Coordinates of C-alpha atoms in Angstrom, one line a residue:
M878 CA 72.0 64.3 -43.7
A879 CA 69.7 63.6 -46.6
K880 CA 70.2 65.2 -49.9
L881 CA 67.1 67.0 -51.0
D882 CA 67.4 67.8 -54.7
S883 CA 64.0 68.9 -56.0
K884 CA 65.1 68.4 -59.6
V885 CA 62.8 71.3 -60.6
P886 CA 63.7 72.1 -64.2
S887 CA 64.9 75.6 -65.2
G888 CA 63.1 78.0 -67.4
P889 CA 59.7 79.8 -67.4
L890 CA 57.1 78.3 -65.1
A891 CA 54.7 77.5 -67.9
E892 CA 57.4 75.7 -69.8
K893 CA 59.0 73.6 -67.1
W894 CA 56.9 70.5 -67.4
R895 CA 57.0 70.5 -71.2
K896 CA 60.7 71.0 -71.2
H897 CA 61.2 68.3 -68.6
K898 CA 59.3 65.8 -70.6
T899 CA 61.6 66.4 -73.5
D900 CA 64.8 66.2 -71.5
I901 CA 64.2 63.1 -69.3
K902 CA 65.6 59.7 -70.3
L903 CA 63.4 57.2 -72.1
V904 CA 63.0 53.4 -71.9
N905 CA 62.4 51.8 -75.3
P906 CA 59.3 49.6 -75.7
A907 CA 61.2 46.3 -75.8
N908 CA 63.1 47.1 -72.6
K909 CA 59.9 48.2 -70.8
R910 CA 58.8 44.5 -70.8
K911 CA 62.0 43.7 -68.9
Y912 CA 61.2 45.9 -65.9
E913 CA 58.9 45.2 -63.0
V914 CA 57.3 47.9 -60.9
I915 CA 55.5 47.4 -57.6
V916 CA 52.5 49.7 -56.9
V917 CA 51.2 49.7 -53.3
G918 CA 47.7 51.0 -53.0
A919 CA 44.8 50.9 -55.5
G920 CA 42.9 54.2 -54.9
L921 CA 42.8 56.8 -57.6
A922 CA 46.6 57.3 -57.6
G923 CA 47.5 53.6 -57.3
S924 CA 44.9 52.3 -59.8
S925 CA 45.7 54.9 -62.4
A926 CA 49.4 54.4 -62.0
A927 CA 49.3 50.6 -62.1
A928 CA 47.0 50.7 -65.2
T929 CA 49.0 53.3 -67.1
L930 CA 52.4 51.8 -66.4
A931 CA 51.1 48.4 -67.6
E932 CA 49.7 49.9 -70.7
L933 CA 53.2 51.3 -71.4
G934 CA 54.5 47.8 -71.2
Y935 CA 56.0 47.5 -67.7
K936 CA 55.2 44.4 -65.7
V937 CA 53.3 45.7 -62.6
K938 CA 52.4 44.1 -59.3
N939 CA 49.6 46.0 -57.5
F940 CA 49.0 45.4 -53.8
V941 CA 45.9 46.4 -51.9
F942 CA 44.8 45.3 -48.4
H943 CA 41.1 45.4 -49.5
D944 CA 39.2 42.6 -51.1
S945 CA 39.0 44.9 -54.2
P946 CA 40.5 48.2 -55.3
R947 CA 36.9 49.4 -55.4
R948 CA 37.0 49.7 -51.6
A949 CA 39.9 52.2 -51.6
H950 CA 39.1 55.3 -49.6
S951 CA 39.0 57.4 -52.8
I952 CA 35.5 56.1 -53.1
A953 CA 34.5 58.4 -50.2
A954 CA 35.3 61.7 -51.9
Q955 CA 32.0 63.5 -52.5
G956 CA 32.1 66.9 -54.0
G957 CA 34.1 67.0 -57.2
I958 CA 37.4 67.4 -59.0
N959 CA 39.0 70.6 -60.1
A960 CA 40.2 71.4 -63.7
A961 CA 41.0 74.7 -65.4
K962 CA 38.7 74.1 -68.4
N963 CA 36.9 77.5 -68.1
Y964 CA 33.7 75.9 -69.4
Q965 CA 31.7 78.6 -67.5
N966 CA 33.6 81.4 -69.3
D967 CA 34.0 83.1 -65.9
G968 CA 37.7 83.9 -66.2
D969 CA 39.3 80.6 -65.1
S970 CA 42.7 79.6 -66.5
V971 CA 45.6 77.3 -65.7
Y972 CA 47.4 80.2 -64.1
R973 CA 44.4 81.1 -61.9
L974 CA 44.0 77.5 -60.7
F975 CA 47.8 77.5 -60.0
Y976 CA 47.5 80.7 -58.1
D977 CA 44.4 79.7 -56.1
T978 CA 46.2 76.5 -55.1
I979 CA 49.4 78.3 -54.0
K980 CA 47.4 80.9 -52.1
G981 CA 45.1 78.3 -50.6
G982 CA 48.1 76.4 -49.3
D983 CA 49.3 79.6 -47.6
Y984 CA 52.4 79.8 -49.8
R985 CA 54.0 76.6 -48.4
S986 CA 54.0 74.4 -51.5
R987 CA 56.5 73.9 -54.3
E988 CA 55.7 76.3 -57.1
A989 CA 56.7 74.1 -60.0
N990 CA 54.7 71.1 -58.8
V991 CA 51.6 73.1 -58.4
H992 CA 51.8 74.6 -61.8
R993 CA 52.2 71.2 -63.4
L994 CA 49.1 70.0 -61.5
A995 CA 47.1 72.9 -62.9
E996 CA 48.4 72.1 -66.4
V997 CA 47.5 68.5 -66.4
S998 CA 44.1 69.1 -64.8
V999 CA 42.6 69.8 -68.1
N1000 CA 43.6 66.4 -69.4
I1001 CA 42.2 64.5 -66.5
I1002 CA 38.6 65.4 -67.3
D1003 CA 39.0 64.3 -70.9
Q1004 CA 40.5 61.0 -69.7
C1005 CA 37.7 60.4 -67.2
V1006 CA 34.9 61.2 -69.7
A1007 CA 36.5 58.8 -72.2
Q1008 CA 36.3 56.1 -69.4
G1009 CA 32.6 56.8 -69.0
V1010 CA 32.6 58.7 -65.7
P1011 CA 29.1 60.2 -65.5
F1012 CA 29.9 63.8 -64.7
A1013 CA 26.9 66.1 -64.2
R1014 CA 25.8 67.9 -67.3
E1015 CA 23.8 71.0 -68.1
Y1016 CA 20.6 71.1 -70.0
G1017 CA 22.4 71.3 -73.4
G1018 CA 24.6 68.3 -72.6
L1019 CA 27.8 70.2 -71.7
L1020 CA 29.7 69.2 -68.5
A1021 CA 28.5 71.2 -65.5
N1022 CA 30.7 73.0 -62.9
R1023 CA 30.2 74.3 -59.4
S1024 CA 32.3 76.4 -57.0
F1025 CA 34.4 75.2 -54.2
G1026 CA 36.2 76.9 -51.3
G1027 CA 39.1 79.2 -52.0
A1028 CA 38.1 80.1 -55.6
Q1029 CA 35.8 82.7 -57.2
V1030 CA 35.3 80.7 -60.4
S1031 CA 33.3 77.5 -61.1
R1032 CA 35.9 74.8 -62.0
T1033 CA 34.7 71.8 -60.1
F1034 CA 33.4 68.8 -62.1
Y1035 CA 31.2 66.5 -60.2
A1036 CA 28.9 63.5 -60.2
R1037 CA 26.3 64.6 -57.6
G1038 CA 27.9 63.7 -54.2
Q1039 CA 29.6 60.5 -55.5
T1040 CA 32.5 61.9 -57.5
G1041 CA 35.2 59.9 -55.9
Q1042 CA 33.2 56.7 -56.4
Q1043 CA 32.6 57.3 -60.1
L1044 CA 36.3 58.4 -60.7
L1045 CA 37.5 55.3 -58.9
L1046 CA 35.3 53.0 -61.0
G1047 CA 36.8 54.6 -64.1
A1048 CA 40.3 54.0 -62.8
Y1049 CA 39.4 50.5 -61.7
S1050 CA 38.0 49.7 -65.1
A1051 CA 41.4 50.7 -66.6
L1052 CA 43.2 48.6 -64.0
S1053 CA 40.9 45.6 -64.6
R1054 CA 41.5 45.8 -68.3
M1055 CA 45.3 45.5 -67.7
V1056 CA 44.8 42.7 -65.1
G1057 CA 42.8 40.8 -67.8
A1058 CA 45.5 41.5 -70.3
G1059 CA 48.2 40.2 -68.0
G1060 CA 50.0 43.5 -67.6
V1061 CA 49.1 43.8 -63.9
E1062 CA 49.3 41.1 -61.2
L1063 CA 46.8 42.1 -58.6
H1064 CA 47.3 41.1 -55.0
T1065 CA 44.3 41.7 -52.8
F1066 CA 44.1 41.3 -49.0
S1067 CA 47.9 42.1 -49.0
E1068 CA 49.3 44.6 -46.6
M1069 CA 52.8 46.0 -47.1
L1070 CA 54.8 45.7 -43.8
D1071 CA 58.3 46.6 -44.9
L1072 CA 60.3 48.2 -47.7
V1073 CA 63.4 46.4 -48.9
I1074 CA 66.5 48.5 -49.7
V1075 CA 69.3 46.9 -51.8
D1076 CA 72.5 48.9 -52.4
G1077 CA 70.7 52.1 -51.3
Q1078 CA 67.8 51.7 -53.7
A1079 CA 64.2 50.6 -53.2
K1080 CA 63.9 47.1 -54.7
G1081 CA 60.9 45.4 -53.1
I1082 CA 58.5 44.9 -50.3
V1083 CA 57.4 42.4 -47.7
V1084 CA 53.7 41.8 -47.4
R1085 CA 51.3 39.8 -45.2
N1086 CA 48.2 38.2 -46.6
L1087 CA 45.4 39.3 -44.3
I1088 CA 43.4 36.2 -44.8
T1089 CA 46.0 33.4 -44.6
G1090 CA 48.7 35.2 -42.6
E1091 CA 51.3 34.2 -45.2
I1092 CA 54.3 36.6 -45.4
T1093 CA 55.8 36.9 -48.8
R1094 CA 58.7 38.8 -50.4
H1095 CA 58.4 40.7 -53.8
A1096 CA 61.3 42.1 -55.8
A1097 CA 61.0 44.9 -58.4
D1098 CA 63.0 47.5 -60.3
A1099 CA 61.1 50.3 -58.6
V1100 CA 58.5 50.7 -55.8
V1101 CA 55.5 53.1 -56.0
L1102 CA 53.7 54.0 -52.8
A1103 CA 50.1 55.3 -53.2
T1104 CA 48.8 54.5 -49.8
G1105 CA 46.8 57.6 -48.8
G1106 CA 46.9 59.8 -45.8
Y1107 CA 47.6 59.4 -42.1
G1108 CA 44.7 61.3 -40.6
N1109 CA 43.6 58.3 -38.4
V1110 CA 46.4 59.2 -36.1
F1111 CA 43.6 61.4 -34.6
N1112 CA 41.4 58.3 -34.3
L1113 CA 38.2 60.1 -35.0
S1114 CA 38.3 61.4 -38.6
T1115 CA 36.5 61.2 -41.9
Y1116 CA 38.9 58.5 -43.1
A1117 CA 38.0 54.8 -43.5
R1118 CA 39.0 52.9 -40.4
G1119 CA 41.6 51.0 -42.4
S1120 CA 43.5 54.0 -43.5
N1121 CA 46.9 54.1 -41.9
V1122 CA 50.5 55.4 -41.9
T1123 CA 52.3 52.0 -42.0
A1124 CA 53.6 51.9 -45.5
I1125 CA 55.1 55.4 -45.5
W1126 CA 56.3 55.0 -41.9
R1127 CA 58.2 51.9 -42.7
A1128 CA 59.8 53.7 -45.7
Y1129 CA 60.7 56.6 -43.4
K1130 CA 62.6 54.1 -41.2
H1131 CA 64.6 53.1 -44.2
G1132 CA 65.7 56.7 -44.9
A1133 CA 62.8 58.3 -46.8
C1134 CA 62.3 61.8 -45.4
M1135 CA 58.9 62.6 -43.9
A1136 CA 57.9 66.1 -45.0
N1137 CA 55.7 68.6 -43.1
P1138 CA 53.7 65.9 -41.1
C1139 CA 52.1 68.7 -39.0
Y1140 CA 50.1 69.9 -42.1
T1141 CA 46.8 68.2 -41.4
Q1142 CA 43.5 69.5 -42.7
I1143 CA 40.4 70.0 -40.7
H1144 CA 37.3 70.0 -42.8
P1145 CA 34.6 72.5 -41.8
T1146 CA 31.5 70.5 -42.8
C1147 CA 31.4 67.2 -40.9
I1148 CA 28.6 65.7 -38.8
P1149 CA 29.5 66.5 -35.2
V1150 CA 30.8 64.0 -32.7
T1151 CA 28.1 62.6 -30.5
G1152 CA 30.0 60.3 -28.2
D1153 CA 33.2 58.4 -27.5
Y1154 CA 31.6 55.2 -28.9
Q1155 CA 32.0 56.5 -32.4
S1156 CA 34.6 54.8 -34.7
K1157 CA 34.7 57.5 -37.3
L1158 CA 33.1 60.8 -38.5
T1159 CA 31.2 61.5 -41.7
L1160 CA 31.9 64.3 -44.1
M1161 CA 29.2 66.4 -45.6
S1162 CA 30.7 67.6 -48.9
E1163 CA 32.1 71.1 -49.2
S1164 CA 30.0 71.4 -52.3
L1165 CA 27.1 72.0 -50.0
R1166 CA 28.6 75.4 -49.2
N1167 CA 27.6 76.5 -52.7
D1168 CA 24.0 76.7 -51.7
G1169 CA 24.0 76.3 -47.9
R1170 CA 24.5 79.2 -45.6
I1171 CA 26.4 78.8 -42.4
W1172 CA 25.2 80.5 -39.2
V1173 CA 24.9 80.4 -35.4
P1174 CA 22.7 82.4 -33.1
K1175 CA 24.0 85.9 -32.2
R1176 CA 23.2 85.3 -28.5
K1177 CA 24.5 82.4 -26.4
E1178 CA 21.1 81.9 -24.7
D1179 CA 19.6 81.0 -28.1
R1180 CA 21.9 78.1 -29.0
L1181 CA 19.5 75.4 -27.8
K1182 CA 16.4 77.0 -29.4
P1183 CA 15.0 75.2 -32.5
P1184 CA 16.5 76.9 -35.5
A1185 CA 13.1 77.9 -36.8
A1186 CA 12.5 79.9 -33.6
I1187 CA 15.5 82.1 -34.3
S1188 CA 14.7 85.0 -36.5
E1189 CA 16.9 86.3 -39.3
A1190 CA 17.8 89.3 -37.2
E1191 CA 19.0 87.0 -34.5
R1192 CA 21.3 84.9 -36.7
D1193 CA 25.0 85.5 -37.4
Y1194 CA 26.0 84.4 -40.9
Y1195 CA 29.5 84.7 -39.6
L1196 CA 31.5 83.6 -42.8
E1197 CA 29.5 86.1 -44.9
R1198 CA 30.2 88.8 -42.3
L1199 CA 33.9 88.1 -41.8
Y1200 CA 34.8 87.2 -45.5
P1201 CA 32.3 89.1 -47.7
A1202 CA 34.3 88.5 -50.9
F1203 CA 34.3 84.7 -50.5
G1204 CA 31.6 84.2 -47.9
N1205 CA 30.7 80.6 -47.3
L1206 CA 33.3 79.5 -49.9
C1207 CA 36.4 80.6 -48.0
P1208 CA 39.1 77.9 -47.7
R1209 CA 38.7 75.0 -45.4
D1210 CA 41.2 76.0 -42.8
V1211 CA 39.7 79.5 -42.5
A1212 CA 36.1 78.2 -42.3
S1213 CA 37.1 75.6 -39.7
R1214 CA 38.8 78.1 -37.4
A1215 CA 35.9 80.5 -37.7
A1216 CA 33.5 77.7 -36.6
K1217 CA 35.7 76.9 -33.6
R1218 CA 35.8 80.6 -32.6
V1219 CA 32.0 81.0 -32.5
C1220 CA 31.7 77.7 -30.6
D1221 CA 34.4 78.8 -28.2
E1222 CA 32.3 81.9 -27.6
G1223 CA 29.4 79.7 -26.4
R1224 CA 27.3 80.1 -29.5
G1225 CA 27.7 76.6 -30.9
V1226 CA 24.5 74.6 -31.4
G1227 CA 23.4 71.1 -30.4
E1228 CA 23.7 69.4 -27.1
T1229 CA 27.5 69.5 -27.0
G1230 CA 27.7 73.1 -28.2
L1231 CA 30.2 71.9 -30.9
G1232 CA 28.1 72.6 -34.0
V1233 CA 27.0 75.3 -36.4
Y1234 CA 24.1 75.3 -38.8
L1235 CA 24.3 74.7 -42.6
D1236 CA 21.0 76.0 -43.8
F1237 CA 19.4 75.3 -47.2
A1238 CA 16.2 77.3 -46.7
D1239 CA 17.2 80.0 -49.1
A1240 CA 18.4 77.5 -51.7
I1241 CA 15.1 75.6 -51.5
G1242 CA 13.2 78.8 -51.9
R1243 CA 15.3 79.7 -55.0
L1244 CA 15.6 76.3 -56.6
G1245 CA 12.8 74.3 -55.1
E1246 CA 13.3 71.1 -53.1
A1247 CA 13.5 69.1 -56.4
G1248 CA 16.4 71.3 -57.6
V1249 CA 18.3 70.9 -54.3
R1250 CA 17.6 67.2 -54.3
E1251 CA 19.0 66.9 -57.9
R1252 CA 22.3 68.5 -56.8
Y1253 CA 22.8 67.0 -53.4
G1254 CA 20.2 64.3 -52.8
N1255 CA 22.5 61.5 -51.8
L1256 CA 24.3 63.8 -49.3
F1257 CA 21.0 64.7 -47.7
D1258 CA 20.2 60.9 -47.6
I1259 CA 23.5 60.3 -45.8
Y1260 CA 22.8 63.0 -43.3
H1261 CA 19.3 61.6 -42.6
E1262 CA 20.7 58.1 -42.2
I1263 CA 23.1 59.2 -39.5
T1264 CA 21.1 61.8 -37.7
A1265 CA 17.4 60.8 -38.4
E1266 CA 16.9 64.5 -39.4
S1267 CA 15.8 65.9 -42.7
A1268 CA 18.0 68.8 -44.0
Y1269 CA 15.2 69.8 -46.3
Q1270 CA 13.1 70.7 -43.2
A1271 CA 15.8 72.0 -40.8
P1272 CA 19.4 73.0 -41.1
M1273 CA 22.2 70.5 -41.0
R1274 CA 24.4 70.6 -37.9
I1275 CA 28.1 70.5 -38.8
Y1276 CA 31.5 70.9 -37.1
P1277 CA 35.1 70.6 -38.3
A1278 CA 36.9 67.3 -38.2
V1279 CA 40.2 65.8 -39.5
H1280 CA 39.9 65.0 -43.2
Y1281 CA 43.1 65.1 -45.1
T1282 CA 46.9 65.3 -44.7
M1283 CA 49.0 67.6 -46.7
G1284 CA 52.3 66.2 -45.3
G1285 CA 53.8 62.9 -46.4
L1286 CA 57.0 61.5 -47.8
W1287 CA 59.2 64.0 -49.4
V1288 CA 59.5 63.7 -53.2
D1289 CA 61.3 65.6 -56.0
Y1290 CA 59.7 66.9 -59.2
N1291 CA 59.8 63.4 -60.5
L1292 CA 57.7 62.2 -57.5
M1293 CA 60.7 60.1 -56.3
S1294 CA 61.7 60.2 -52.6
N1295 CA 65.2 60.8 -51.5
V1296 CA 65.5 57.0 -51.5
P1297 CA 66.3 56.1 -55.2
G1298 CA 63.7 53.9 -56.8
L1299 CA 61.0 54.8 -54.2
F1300 CA 58.2 56.9 -55.8
V1301 CA 55.3 58.3 -53.8
L1302 CA 51.9 59.4 -55.3
G1303 CA 48.8 61.1 -54.2
E1304 CA 48.1 61.9 -50.5
A1305 CA 51.1 59.8 -49.5
N1306 CA 53.5 62.5 -50.6
F1307 CA 53.7 66.2 -49.6
S1308 CA 54.2 67.9 -52.9
D1309 CA 51.2 69.9 -54.1
H1310 CA 49.0 71.3 -51.3
G1311 CA 51.3 73.2 -49.0
A1312 CA 49.7 73.9 -45.6
N1313 CA 46.1 73.6 -46.7
R1314 CA 44.4 71.7 -49.5
L1315 CA 41.6 73.4 -51.5
G1316 CA 38.5 71.4 -51.9
A1317 CA 38.2 69.1 -55.0
S1318 CA 42.0 69.1 -55.4
A1319 CA 42.7 65.7 -53.8
L1320 CA 41.1 63.8 -56.7
M1321 CA 42.9 66.0 -59.1
Q1322 CA 46.3 65.3 -57.6
G1323 CA 45.8 61.5 -57.3
L1324 CA 44.8 61.2 -61.0
A1325 CA 47.4 63.7 -62.2
D1326 CA 50.2 61.7 -60.4
G1327 CA 49.0 58.3 -61.7
Y1328 CA 47.9 59.1 -65.2
F1329 CA 50.1 62.0 -66.3
V1330 CA 53.2 62.3 -64.2
I1331 CA 54.6 59.0 -63.0
P1332 CA 54.4 57.3 -66.5
Y1333 CA 56.9 59.9 -67.7
T1334 CA 59.1 60.3 -64.7
I1335 CA 59.6 56.7 -63.6
G1336 CA 61.3 56.0 -66.9
D1337 CA 64.0 58.5 -66.1
Y1338 CA 65.0 56.3 -63.2
L1339 CA 64.5 53.0 -64.9
A1340 CA 66.6 54.0 -67.8
G1341 CA 69.6 54.0 -65.4
Q1342 CA 68.8 50.5 -64.3
K1343 CA 70.2 47.6 -66.3
P1344 CA 67.3 45.5 -67.6
G1345 CA 67.0 42.2 -65.6
S1346 CA 69.3 43.5 -62.9
R1347 CA 66.8 43.6 -60.1
P1348 CA 67.7 41.4 -57.1
S1349 CA 66.2 38.1 -56.3
A1350 CA 63.5 38.0 -53.6
D1351 CA 65.8 35.5 -51.9
A1352 CA 68.6 38.0 -51.5
P1353 CA 69.8 38.6 -47.9
E1354 CA 68.2 42.0 -47.7
F1355 CA 64.8 40.4 -48.4
Q1356 CA 65.3 37.6 -45.9
A1357 CA 66.3 40.1 -43.3
A1358 CA 63.2 42.2 -44.0
E1359 CA 60.9 39.2 -43.7
A1360 CA 62.6 38.2 -40.4
G1361 CA 62.0 41.7 -39.1
V1362 CA 58.3 41.5 -40.0
R1363 CA 58.0 38.1 -38.3
R1364 CA 59.6 39.4 -35.1
A1365 CA 57.3 42.4 -35.0
T1366 CA 54.3 40.1 -35.4
E1367 CA 55.4 37.7 -32.8
R1368 CA 56.1 40.5 -30.4
L1369 CA 52.5 41.7 -30.7
L1370 CA 51.0 38.3 -30.3
A1371 CA 53.2 37.4 -27.4
N1372 CA 51.9 40.4 -25.5
K1373 CA 49.6 39.3 -22.7
G1374 CA 48.2 42.7 -21.8
R1375 CA 44.6 43.5 -20.7
E1376 CA 43.5 46.4 -23.0
P1377 CA 42.3 46.1 -26.6
V1378 CA 44.0 48.0 -29.4
S1379 CA 41.1 50.5 -29.6
H1380 CA 41.7 51.6 -26.0
F1381 CA 45.1 53.0 -27.0
H1382 CA 44.0 54.4 -30.3
K1383 CA 41.3 56.4 -28.6
R1384 CA 43.7 57.8 -26.1
L1385 CA 46.2 58.7 -28.7
G1386 CA 43.5 60.4 -30.8
K1387 CA 42.4 62.5 -27.8
I1388 CA 46.0 63.6 -27.1
M1389 CA 46.4 64.5 -30.7
W1390 CA 43.1 66.4 -31.1
E1391 CA 43.5 68.3 -27.8
H1392 CA 47.2 69.3 -28.3
C1393 CA 47.7 69.2 -32.0
G1394 CA 44.3 69.7 -33.6
M1395 CA 42.7 72.9 -34.9
A1396 CA 44.7 75.1 -32.5
R1397 CA 48.2 74.4 -31.2
T1398 CA 50.4 76.0 -28.5
R1399 CA 54.0 75.5 -27.4
E1400 CA 52.8 74.3 -24.0
G1401 CA 50.2 71.9 -25.5
L1402 CA 52.7 70.4 -27.9
Q1403 CA 55.3 69.9 -25.2
E1404 CA 52.7 68.2 -23.1
A1405 CA 51.8 65.9 -26.1
L1406 CA 55.5 65.0 -26.5
K1407 CA 55.5 63.8 -22.9
L1408 CA 52.1 61.9 -23.1
I1409 CA 52.7 60.0 -26.4
P1410 CA 55.9 58.2 -25.4
A1411 CA 54.3 57.3 -22.1
L1412 CA 51.3 55.9 -23.9
R1413 CA 53.5 54.0 -26.3
E1414 CA 55.3 52.4 -23.5
E1415 CA 52.0 51.4 -21.9
F1416 CA 50.8 50.0 -25.3
W1417 CA 53.7 47.6 -25.6
A1418 CA 53.3 46.6 -21.9
N1419 CA 49.5 46.2 -21.8
V1420 CA 48.0 45.7 -25.3
K1421 CA 46.1 42.5 -25.8
V1422 CA 46.3 41.0 -29.3
P1423 CA 44.3 37.7 -29.3
G1424 CA 44.4 35.0 -32.0
S1425 CA 47.3 33.9 -34.2
A1426 CA 49.2 35.1 -37.2
E1427 CA 48.2 32.2 -39.5
T1428 CA 44.6 33.4 -40.1
L1429 CA 42.4 36.4 -40.5
N1430 CA 43.2 38.5 -37.4
Q1431 CA 42.0 42.1 -37.4
S1432 CA 43.3 42.7 -33.9
L1433 CA 46.7 42.0 -35.2
E1434 CA 46.3 44.3 -38.2
Q1435 CA 45.1 47.1 -36.0
A1436 CA 47.8 46.6 -33.4
G1437 CA 50.5 47.0 -36.0
R1438 CA 48.9 50.1 -37.4
V1439 CA 48.3 51.7 -34.0
G1440 CA 51.9 50.9 -33.0
D1441 CA 53.0 52.9 -36.0
F1442 CA 50.6 55.8 -35.2
L1443 CA 52.1 55.9 -31.7
E1444 CA 55.5 56.6 -33.2
F1445 CA 54.3 58.8 -36.0
G1446 CA 52.2 61.0 -33.7
E1447 CA 55.3 62.0 -31.8
L1448 CA 57.0 63.2 -35.0
L1449 CA 53.8 65.1 -36.1
C1450 CA 53.8 67.0 -32.8
L1451 CA 57.5 67.6 -32.9
D1452 CA 57.1 69.1 -36.4
A1453 CA 54.3 71.3 -35.2
L1454 CA 56.4 72.4 -32.2
K1455 CA 59.4 73.3 -34.4
R1456 CA 57.4 75.3 -36.9
E1457 CA 57.0 78.5 -35.0
E1458 CA 54.5 80.2 -37.2
S1459 CA 50.9 79.8 -38.3
C1460 CA 50.1 78.7 -41.9
G1461 CA 47.1 77.0 -43.4
G1462 CA 46.0 74.1 -41.3
H1463 CA 48.9 74.5 -38.9
F1464 CA 47.6 77.2 -36.4
R1465 CA 49.8 78.1 -33.5
E1466 CA 47.9 80.4 -31.2
E1467 CA 51.0 82.4 -30.4
Y1468 CA 51.3 83.4 -34.0
Q1469 CA 48.1 85.2 -35.2
Y1470 CA 47.0 88.6 -36.3
P1471 CA 44.5 90.6 -34.1
D1472 CA 41.7 89.4 -36.3
G1473 CA 42.6 85.7 -35.6
E1474 CA 44.2 85.0 -39.0
C1475 CA 47.4 83.1 -39.5
R1476 CA 50.7 85.0 -39.1
R1477 CA 53.3 83.3 -41.2
D1478 CA 57.1 83.8 -40.8
D1479 CA 58.4 83.8 -44.3
V1480 CA 61.9 84.8 -43.2
N1481 CA 62.5 81.7 -41.1
Y1482 CA 59.9 79.1 -42.2
A1483 CA 59.5 79.5 -46.0
H1484 CA 60.7 75.9 -46.4
V1485 CA 59.7 72.3 -46.4
A1486 CA 60.7 70.5 -43.1
A1487 CA 61.8 67.0 -44.1
W1488 CA 62.5 64.7 -41.2
E1489 CA 65.1 62.0 -41.4
Y1490 CA 65.1 58.9 -39.2
Q1491 CA 68.2 58.5 -37.1
G1492 CA 67.4 55.4 -35.0
A1493 CA 64.9 54.2 -32.4
D1494 CA 66.5 56.0 -29.5
K1495 CA 67.7 59.1 -31.4
A1496 CA 66.0 62.4 -32.3
P1497 CA 65.1 62.7 -36.0
L1498 CA 67.1 65.1 -38.1
R1499 CA 65.2 68.1 -39.5
N1500 CA 66.3 68.8 -43.1
I1501 CA 64.9 71.7 -45.0
E1502 CA 64.1 72.4 -48.7
P1503 CA 63.8 76.2 -49.2
L1504 CA 60.7 77.3 -51.1
D1505 CA 61.9 79.9 -53.6
Y1506 CA 58.9 81.7 -55.1
E1507 CA 60.1 83.0 -58.4
F1508 CA 56.8 83.6 -60.1
V1509 CA 54.4 84.3 -57.2
K1510 CA 54.8 86.9 -54.5
M1511 CA 54.2 85.7 -51.0
S1512 CA 51.6 87.8 -49.2
V1513 CA 49.1 87.6 -46.4
R1514 CA 46.1 85.6 -47.5
N1515 CA 43.0 87.7 -47.8
Y1516 CA 39.6 86.3 -48.4
K1517 CA 37.7 89.4 -47.3

């Protein structure tokens, strides 16, 4: 059984991080040059970590499967980044951001980690401004803020609808500087296919060059995974198509616990599905809920009418009706389930009936079209590009879709997994969001982990490693890992099936969405746990992977990733089945209050479920880390 020691420091909540930084071990500057660190991933968490560790003096190797870190999926984040600056003088504080995040996650996150995130949020904005990130500013030149779901203050900093792109360019500039200075060795087109464990510690990785097919081994004193989320297990999602679970899944198979995989977020404002030919879905930023009003017709028979033909009296602004205190800015999981309910009632709009209106008529009347265009112009352009409709003239049609994953590899307060030497940052870990992430907190966590947490905490581990003691990449453990990667590759290419990889990915996604999506039941999850193993068996018997391993072969890339999804999807459903409560994004229909809200079970499930791999033919072991709330009282979430 895995040992789950959270290493949360003692003392008052507001003093834990400061105290911890003064207590952890240090590495002197001369010794830092003797240590090598591998960072896998180059989104916000990976780029910021690689750049900052190199600036401290460590030798860093950064691996990314894109042609450039600028293509990391962080670039797709639109709406903003939270920070407790209280620039609006509306009552915000570090504690309020902490509390909103704990409450928004439905009291299923680790208290100390969340408070640290709120603390360092104020430093992130200063860091990014210094890098030249062009945040929106008010008339007098001060940084502007807007509101996001789950909060009653304005604490979200933004760059129109391109915040992720601008923040990534800032982190990329810091990374590029260290590449130029020789502190970071950047490996593009390189996909991690295995983790190497030596004497129980993470000491390297095996990667495949996606252009040449070359498989190489890389040794280090520590490994940092910043590889993003696993939402593409659902196939249709707002993720980039390349986003996958492979890196953390391979780590899981080497003993790293997978925590709360069933905590997946459904975003309420996405462009609806139009057909099974689609490869992905597109997000319309949550920031639009600041000025857009969400509604459906009150009567089923009006759902196909043009929206302009439906009078105000015939419209149901259901979020404003159900949650008057927060209205359209209630948290994502709450807004998503409300949209599903009204569509299930037959009042959904559009040809499929799976859509609701996001209407800007009031905002245009108040701000003018130019004012709305200034705030959200590029988002309206994206909507027009995809739908050929103008949201200035008619309401957007939106519907919930898979957008983010709160689960991930288990980490302690130092962001180290239960495998010594393996650190996990950003969306790849489970640590900060509980059962539901508040909008604009993903960018906050990625940069907090990379800029302000891992540079301190990795030293505590490296101080216990003798400088120059890392193993050679020719060690037997590395050779064995490479041989395993080659066998897996050969197995895929040797398969002479008839169906392309996409055939199986679509079928897996349909199983996951229908049985483990916005609403889950015991019967549905049990059915999924029968269907997924059968589909996996069919995949290995009938998948067709053309081409060779010695060249660019995207079918081979996709086959490996979908093969991992077919294993991981089963664990996700198992985790959802074993968590017999509703909390945040995990909604079990058997556990709800009469008004349709989540009914948690704090007596039996106020813990992290951390799954431990036991072998290919054995059931995984469910470890738990109790969530002891010392400073916040668990209560039923109320946004009314």
